[in-house]
Amino acid sequence: MQRAEQRQNLATGRTVVALLGATGSGKSTLFNALVGREVARAAARRPTTTRPLAAVWGEDDAAELLDWLDVPERTRATGPEELDGLVLLDLPDIDSTAREHRRIATRMAGTVDVLVWVLDPQKYADAVVHRGYLAPMAAHADVTMVVLNQIDTLAPGERDGVLRDLAGLLERDGLTGRGGAGRVRAHRRGRGRAARPGAGAGRPAAGGSA
């Protein structure tokens, strides 16, 4: 509660969005795509994100806020004016064997403004993600989004089934059916468009995004 109050008093014009996920989910690649250039290291060696990395939009560098969040690695990002005030974080993998990585991810998950969970078709149902994080954090459903990344690795006939399965898992986690909370996006690695769920919770529709 005290940290939440401290956060509200720091950089009130800023929105901190954190990308969280397991190894190999494509968090850093998605981070780079959103920033518009390669900033985070994405490679075959995992985990590649060892420290939190921030991208900051707007004239203010959000230094005081990022110091308080203990995010030493930062970069400035440019884009449409409506993005001014956004701080995007790429966090260490939650299933890393390095205890420090998991500690950082857990601490940040309870501090930032918006949580974006980046899952992939191979590990979207992992107990570490659902039992260790999503279900215990169901109280934050209103500020939680789930992205199924790398959907282009699935055959077209498999995609709807995986999205339905993921929606069912999120419902059991307590992340759907609460005013649009637990929104799911399906992202391709290539070009495409983002898609929102259809009417009713837990019914995500496939789409894509760079």
Short mmCIF file of C-alpha atoms in Angstrom, two decimals:
data_model
loop_
_atom_site.label_atom_id
_atom_site.label_comp_id
_atom_site.label_asym_id
_atom_site.label_seq_id
_atom_site.Cartn_x
_atom_site.Cartn_y
_atom_site.Cartn_z
CA MET A 1 0.00 0.00 0.00
CA GLN A 2 2.82 2.40 0.89
CA ARG A 3 4.60 1.79 -2.43
CA ALA A 4 1.34 2.34 -4.29
CA GLU A 5 0.92 5.70 -2.61
CA GLN A 6 4.53 6.61 -3.38
CA ARG A 7 3.98 5.68 -7.03
CA GLN A 8 0.93 7.94 -7.24
CA ASN A 9 3.01 10.85 -6.01
CA LEU A 10 5.78 10.30 -8.55
CA ALA A 11 5.46 11.50 -12.15
CA THR A 12 1.69 11.66 -12.10
CA GLY A 13 1.66 12.40 -15.83
CA ARG A 14 3.40 9.12 -16.60
CA THR A 15 1.95 5.68 -17.36
CA VAL A 16 4.31 2.77 -16.70
CA VAL A 17 3.59 -0.32 -18.80
CA ALA A 18 5.56 -3.49 -18.12
CA LEU A 19 6.09 -6.42 -20.48
CA LEU A 20 6.30 -9.67 -18.51
CA GLY A 21 6.62 -13.26 -19.64
CA ALA A 22 8.57 -16.48 -19.68
CA THR A 23 11.76 -17.28 -21.55
CA GLY A 24 11.34 -17.38 -25.31
CA SER A 25 8.02 -15.53 -25.32
CA GLY A 26 9.41 -12.72 -27.48
CA LYS A 27 9.16 -9.91 -24.91
CA SER A 28 12.33 -8.17 -26.02
CA THR A 29 11.49 -8.49 -29.72
CA LEU A 30 8.07 -6.98 -29.04
CA PHE A 31 9.70 -4.22 -26.96
CA ASN A 32 12.02 -3.37 -29.86
CA ALA A 33 9.10 -3.32 -32.29
CA LEU A 34 7.14 -0.93 -30.08
CA VAL A 35 10.15 1.37 -29.60
CA GLY A 36 10.88 1.30 -33.33
CA ARG A 37 14.50 0.20 -33.13
CA GLU A 38 16.62 -2.54 -31.59
CA VAL A 39 17.26 -1.61 -27.97
CA ALA A 40 16.66 -4.78 -25.96
CA ARG A 41 18.86 -7.77 -26.72
CA ALA A 42 16.95 -10.64 -28.29
CA ALA A 43 18.95 -13.77 -29.04
CA ALA A 44 18.92 -17.55 -28.96
CA ARG A 45 20.71 -17.50 -25.60
CA ARG A 46 18.11 -17.33 -22.82
CA PRO A 47 17.31 -15.47 -20.72
CA THR A 48 18.51 -12.39 -22.60
CA THR A 49 16.82 -9.74 -20.44
CA THR A 50 18.93 -9.63 -17.28
CA ARG A 51 18.00 -6.15 -16.00
CA PRO A 52 14.87 -4.02 -16.44
CA LEU A 53 15.07 -1.74 -19.46
CA ALA A 54 12.90 1.36 -19.92
CA ALA A 55 11.88 3.27 -23.02
CA VAL A 56 10.56 6.78 -22.30
CA TRP A 57 8.35 8.87 -24.57
CA GLY A 58 8.14 12.65 -24.10
CA GLU A 59 10.42 15.50 -23.10
CA ASP A 60 10.62 14.53 -19.43
CA ASP A 61 13.13 11.71 -18.92
CA ALA A 62 11.18 10.31 -15.92
CA ALA A 63 14.48 10.00 -14.06
CA GLU A 64 13.00 10.32 -10.57
CA LEU A 65 10.35 7.72 -11.28
CA LEU A 66 12.81 5.26 -12.84
CA ASP A 67 15.27 5.77 -9.98
CA TRP A 68 12.47 4.86 -7.56
CA LEU A 69 11.60 1.81 -9.68
CA ASP A 70 15.32 0.89 -9.72
CA VAL A 71 15.56 0.79 -13.52
CA PRO A 72 19.05 2.02 -14.42
CA GLU A 73 18.95 1.13 -18.13
CA ARG A 74 16.93 3.64 -20.13
CA THR A 75 16.47 4.94 -23.63
CA ARG A 76 14.46 7.75 -25.18
CA ALA A 77 11.76 6.85 -27.67
CA THR A 78 10.05 8.98 -30.28
CA GLY A 79 6.61 8.70 -31.78
CA PRO A 80 3.19 10.33 -32.00
CA GLU A 81 2.49 13.04 -29.45
CA GLU A 82 -0.23 10.94 -27.84
CA LEU A 83 2.50 8.57 -26.61
CA ASP A 84 4.15 11.31 -24.54
CA GLY A 85 4.13 10.20 -20.92
CA LEU A 86 4.51 6.50 -21.69
CA VAL A 87 7.23 4.49 -19.96
CA LEU A 88 7.60 0.96 -21.36
CA LEU A 89 9.55 -1.64 -19.38
CA ASP A 90 11.09 -4.89 -20.61
CA LEU A 91 11.46 -7.08 -17.50
CA PRO A 92 13.56 -10.20 -16.84
CA ASP A 93 11.94 -13.56 -17.54
CA ILE A 94 9.67 -14.74 -14.74
CA ASP A 95 10.72 -18.39 -15.09
CA SER A 96 14.44 -17.70 -15.08
CA THR A 97 16.64 -19.87 -12.89
CA ALA A 98 18.27 -16.66 -11.65
CA ARG A 99 16.45 -15.77 -8.42
CA GLU A 100 17.22 -12.08 -8.90
CA HIS A 101 15.36 -12.06 -12.23
CA ARG A 102 12.23 -13.48 -10.62
CA ARG A 103 12.50 -11.07 -7.69
CA ILE A 104 12.68 -8.09 -10.05
CA ALA A 105 9.73 -9.28 -12.13
CA THR A 106 7.63 -9.92 -9.03
CA ARG A 107 8.44 -6.53 -7.50
CA MET A 108 7.66 -4.66 -10.70
CA ALA A 109 4.39 -6.51 -11.22
CA GLY A 110 3.09 -5.01 -8.00
CA THR A 111 4.25 -1.47 -8.76
CA VAL A 112 3.62 -0.51 -12.40
CA ASP A 113 0.40 0.90 -13.87
CA VAL A 114 -0.33 -1.65 -16.62
CA LEU A 115 0.76 -5.29 -16.88
CA VAL A 116 1.16 -6.82 -20.34
CA TRP A 117 1.80 -10.55 -20.16
CA VAL A 118 3.53 -11.82 -23.30
CA LEU A 119 2.88 -15.54 -23.81
CA ASP A 120 3.82 -17.85 -26.66
CA PRO A 121 2.10 -20.90 -28.19
CA GLN A 122 4.56 -23.35 -26.61
CA LYS A 123 4.38 -22.14 -23.00
CA TYR A 124 1.12 -20.22 -22.67
CA ALA A 125 -0.32 -22.81 -20.27
CA ASP A 126 2.73 -23.11 -17.98
CA ALA A 127 1.86 -23.37 -14.29
CA VAL A 128 4.65 -20.90 -13.42
CA VAL A 129 2.77 -18.18 -15.31
CA HIS A 130 -0.75 -19.02 -14.19
CA ARG A 131 -0.33 -20.32 -10.62
CA GLY A 132 2.66 -18.21 -9.77
CA TYR A 133 1.53 -14.87 -11.23
CA LEU A 134 -1.74 -14.50 -13.14
CA ALA A 135 -4.09 -16.18 -10.65
CA PRO A 136 -2.56 -14.55 -7.53
CA MET A 137 -2.68 -11.16 -9.27
CA ALA A 138 -6.32 -11.41 -10.39
CA ALA A 139 -7.07 -8.32 -8.27
CA HIS A 140 -5.15 -6.35 -10.91
CA ALA A 141 -7.33 -7.66 -13.76
CA ASP A 142 -8.52 -4.17 -14.71
CA VAL A 143 -4.96 -3.15 -15.64
CA THR A 144 -3.88 -6.48 -17.14
CA MET A 145 -3.59 -7.43 -20.80
CA VAL A 146 -2.47 -10.78 -22.20
CA VAL A 147 -0.70 -11.05 -25.56
CA LEU A 148 -0.34 -14.38 -27.37
CA ASN A 149 2.83 -13.69 -29.31
CA GLN A 150 4.25 -15.63 -32.29
CA ILE A 151 0.82 -16.83 -33.40
CA ASP A 152 2.20 -17.24 -36.91
CA THR A 153 4.10 -20.31 -35.66
CA LEU A 154 0.75 -22.11 -35.41
CA ALA A 155 -1.06 -23.65 -38.36
CA PRO A 156 -4.15 -21.60 -39.30
CA GLY A 157 -6.42 -24.42 -38.12
CA GLU A 158 -4.79 -24.47 -34.68
CA ARG A 159 -5.06 -20.80 -33.78
CA ASP A 160 -8.70 -20.59 -32.71
CA GLY A 161 -8.28 -23.65 -30.50
CA VAL A 162 -5.22 -22.23 -28.74
CA LEU A 163 -6.96 -18.88 -28.20
CA ARG A 164 -10.02 -20.63 -26.74
CA ASP A 165 -7.80 -22.70 -24.47
CA LEU A 166 -5.94 -19.60 -23.29
CA ALA A 167 -9.22 -17.76 -22.69
CA GLY A 168 -10.37 -20.68 -20.53
CA LEU A 169 -7.17 -20.58 -18.50
CA LEU A 170 -7.53 -16.84 -17.95
CA GLU A 171 -11.10 -17.30 -16.84
CA ARG A 172 -9.96 -19.84 -14.25
CA ASP A 173 -7.26 -17.38 -13.19
CA GLY A 174 -10.00 -14.85 -12.52
CA LEU A 175 -8.89 -12.48 -15.27
CA THR A 176 -11.99 -12.40 -17.49
CA GLY A 177 -15.55 -11.27 -17.15
CA ARG A 178 -14.66 -8.11 -15.21
CA GLY A 179 -15.49 -5.16 -17.41
CA GLY A 180 -13.15 -6.16 -20.21
CA ALA A 181 -10.27 -7.15 -17.93
CA GLY A 182 -7.97 -9.89 -19.04
CA ARG A 183 -8.06 -8.68 -22.67
CA VAL A 184 -6.23 -10.97 -25.09
CA ARG A 185 -4.33 -9.95 -28.19
CA ALA A 186 -2.86 -12.40 -30.68
CA HIS A 187 0.33 -11.15 -32.33
CA ARG A 188 2.21 -12.38 -35.36
CA ARG A 189 5.91 -11.79 -35.67
CA GLY A 190 5.32 -10.12 -39.02
CA ARG A 191 2.90 -7.42 -40.06
CA GLY A 192 -0.77 -7.51 -39.23
CA ARG A 193 -3.36 -5.90 -37.00
CA ALA A 194 -4.18 -6.14 -33.33
CA ALA A 195 -7.53 -7.68 -32.46
CA ARG A 196 -9.73 -7.43 -29.41
CA PRO A 197 -11.92 -10.20 -28.05
CA GLY A 198 -15.44 -10.49 -29.38
CA ALA A 199 -18.42 -9.64 -27.21
CA GLY A 200 -18.22 -11.41 -23.88
CA ALA A 201 -15.23 -12.22 -21.74
CA GLY A 202 -12.88 -15.03 -22.59
CA ARG A 203 -13.55 -15.06 -26.35
CA PRO A 204 -10.38 -13.66 -27.92
CA ALA A 205 -10.21 -13.13 -31.67
CA ALA A 206 -6.99 -13.73 -33.59
CA GLY A 207 -5.17 -10.84 -35.13
CA GLY A 208 -1.61 -9.71 -35.56
CA SER A 209 0.90 -7.00 -34.96
CA ALA A 210 4.55 -6.37 -35.67
#
